[in-house]
Tab-separated table of C-alpha atoms in Angstrom:
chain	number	residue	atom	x	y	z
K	1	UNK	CA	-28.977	84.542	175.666
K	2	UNK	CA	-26.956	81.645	174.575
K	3	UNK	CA	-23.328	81.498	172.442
K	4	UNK	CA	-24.104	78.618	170.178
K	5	UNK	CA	-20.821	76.878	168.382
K	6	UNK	CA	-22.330	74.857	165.445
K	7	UNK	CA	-20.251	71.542	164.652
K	8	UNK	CA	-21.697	68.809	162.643
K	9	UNK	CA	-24.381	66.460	163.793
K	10	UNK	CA	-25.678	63.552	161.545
K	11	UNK	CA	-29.395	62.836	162.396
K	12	UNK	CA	-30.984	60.105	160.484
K	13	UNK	CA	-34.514	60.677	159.798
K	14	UNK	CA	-37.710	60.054	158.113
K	15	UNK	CA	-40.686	61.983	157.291
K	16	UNK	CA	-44.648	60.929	156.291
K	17	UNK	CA	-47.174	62.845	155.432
K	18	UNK	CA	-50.956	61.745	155.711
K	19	UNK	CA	-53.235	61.991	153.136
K	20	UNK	CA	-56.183	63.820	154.825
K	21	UNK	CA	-54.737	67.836	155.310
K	22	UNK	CA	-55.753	70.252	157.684
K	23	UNK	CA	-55.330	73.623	157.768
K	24	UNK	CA	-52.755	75.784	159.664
K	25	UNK	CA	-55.784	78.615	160.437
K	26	UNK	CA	-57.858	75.914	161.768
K	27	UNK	CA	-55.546	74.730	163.776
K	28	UNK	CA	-54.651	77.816	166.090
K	29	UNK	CA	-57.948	78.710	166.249
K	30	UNK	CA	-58.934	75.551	168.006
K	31	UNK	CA	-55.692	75.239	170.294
K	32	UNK	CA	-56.574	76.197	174.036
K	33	UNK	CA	-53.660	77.781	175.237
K	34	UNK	CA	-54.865	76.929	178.998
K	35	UNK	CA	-54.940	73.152	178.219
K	36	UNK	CA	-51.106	72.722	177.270
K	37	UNK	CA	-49.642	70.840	180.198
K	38	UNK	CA	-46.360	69.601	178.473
K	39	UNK	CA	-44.185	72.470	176.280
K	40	UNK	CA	-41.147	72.520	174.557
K	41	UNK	CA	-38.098	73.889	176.736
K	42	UNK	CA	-36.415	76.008	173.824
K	43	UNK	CA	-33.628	77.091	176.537
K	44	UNK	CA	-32.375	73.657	176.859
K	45	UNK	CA	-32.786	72.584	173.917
K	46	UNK	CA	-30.542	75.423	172.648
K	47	UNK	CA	-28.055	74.134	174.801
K	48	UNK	CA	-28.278	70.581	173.777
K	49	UNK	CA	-27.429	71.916	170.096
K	50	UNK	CA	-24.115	73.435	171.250
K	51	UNK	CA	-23.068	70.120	172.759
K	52	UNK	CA	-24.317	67.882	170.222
K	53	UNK	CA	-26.574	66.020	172.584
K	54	UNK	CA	-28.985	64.265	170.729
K	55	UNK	CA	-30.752	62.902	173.658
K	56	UNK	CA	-31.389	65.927	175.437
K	57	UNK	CA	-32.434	67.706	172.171
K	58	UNK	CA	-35.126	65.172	172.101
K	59	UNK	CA	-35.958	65.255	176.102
K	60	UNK	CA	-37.316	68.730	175.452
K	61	UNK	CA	-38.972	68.572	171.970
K	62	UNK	CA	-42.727	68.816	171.953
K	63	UNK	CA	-45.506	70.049	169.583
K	64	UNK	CA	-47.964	71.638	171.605
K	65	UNK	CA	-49.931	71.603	168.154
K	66	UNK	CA	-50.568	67.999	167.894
K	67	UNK	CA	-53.297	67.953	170.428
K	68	UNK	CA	-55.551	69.746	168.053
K	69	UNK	CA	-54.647	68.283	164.701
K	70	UNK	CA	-54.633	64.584	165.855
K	71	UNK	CA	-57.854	65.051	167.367
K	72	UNK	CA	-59.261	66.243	163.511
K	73	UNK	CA	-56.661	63.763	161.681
K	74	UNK	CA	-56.605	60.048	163.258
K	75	UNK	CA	-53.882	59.051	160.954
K	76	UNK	CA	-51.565	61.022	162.770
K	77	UNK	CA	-51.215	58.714	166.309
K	78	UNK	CA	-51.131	55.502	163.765
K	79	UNK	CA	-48.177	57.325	162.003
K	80	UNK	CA	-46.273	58.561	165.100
K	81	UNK	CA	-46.890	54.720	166.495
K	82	UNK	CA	-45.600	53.039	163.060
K	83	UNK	CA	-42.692	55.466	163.392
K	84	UNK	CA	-41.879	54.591	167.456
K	85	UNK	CA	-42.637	51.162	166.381
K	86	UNK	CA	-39.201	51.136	164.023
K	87	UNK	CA	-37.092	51.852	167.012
K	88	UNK	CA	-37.373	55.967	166.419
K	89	UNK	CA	-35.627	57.968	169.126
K	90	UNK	CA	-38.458	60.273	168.905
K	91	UNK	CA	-41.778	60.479	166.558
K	92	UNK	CA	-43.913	64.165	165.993
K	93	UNK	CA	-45.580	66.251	163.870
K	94	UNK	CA	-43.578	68.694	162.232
K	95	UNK	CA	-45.820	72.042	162.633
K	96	UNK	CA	-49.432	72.383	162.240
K	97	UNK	CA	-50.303	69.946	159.467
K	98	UNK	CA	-50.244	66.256	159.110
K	99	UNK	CA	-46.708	65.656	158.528
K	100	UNK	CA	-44.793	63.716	160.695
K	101	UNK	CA	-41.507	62.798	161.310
K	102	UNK	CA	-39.059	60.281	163.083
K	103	UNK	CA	-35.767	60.641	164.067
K	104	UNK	CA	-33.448	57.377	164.069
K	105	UNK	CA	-30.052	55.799	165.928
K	106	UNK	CA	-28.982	53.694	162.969
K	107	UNK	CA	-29.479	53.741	159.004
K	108	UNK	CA	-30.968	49.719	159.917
K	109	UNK	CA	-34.152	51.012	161.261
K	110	UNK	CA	-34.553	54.195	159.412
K	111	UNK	CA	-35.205	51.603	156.229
């Protein structure tokens, strides 16, 4: 178990949303647990919160959901790659659907 000490930490994001939905049922229904290679390490990411380290938050973020719902909803690798593409530290889906988000250095390439 880990003592988090919360302090302020000023991410600059941005989120899109597709227009084609999918739903959350389908979704885990067609995600093959044996097929995840790359997961999220929650541990260390927890840690990276208490320090503030933005970096290492990112290193171990990973939806191990987008695998499914990209494969239904193509818009979702253009988005992530028009986010990336505007200098963001990191580009995923948020959950299950086809929102997707971006998380920036500077206000400059957030716009």
């Amino acid at each position: 178990m880990f003592q988090i000490r919360f302090s302020i930490l000023i991410l600059r994001y941005a989120f899109l949303i597709s227009k084609k939905s999918i739903s959350t049922a389908y979704v885990y229904n067609n995600l093959v647990f044996e097929d995840i290679i790359i997961r999220p390490n929650n541990d260390r990411f927890i840690q990276a919160m208490g320090t503030n380290n933005i970096d290492e938050m990112i290193s171990n973020m990973n939806n191990v959901l987008e695998t499914v719902t990209s494969s239904v909803v193509d818009e979702i690798e253009e988005i992530k790659s028009e986010i990336r593409n505007c200098n963001a530290k990191i580009s995923m889906m948020t959950g299950s659907g086809t929102a997707v988000f971006g998380i920036f250095d500077s206000e400059i390439d957030l716009k």
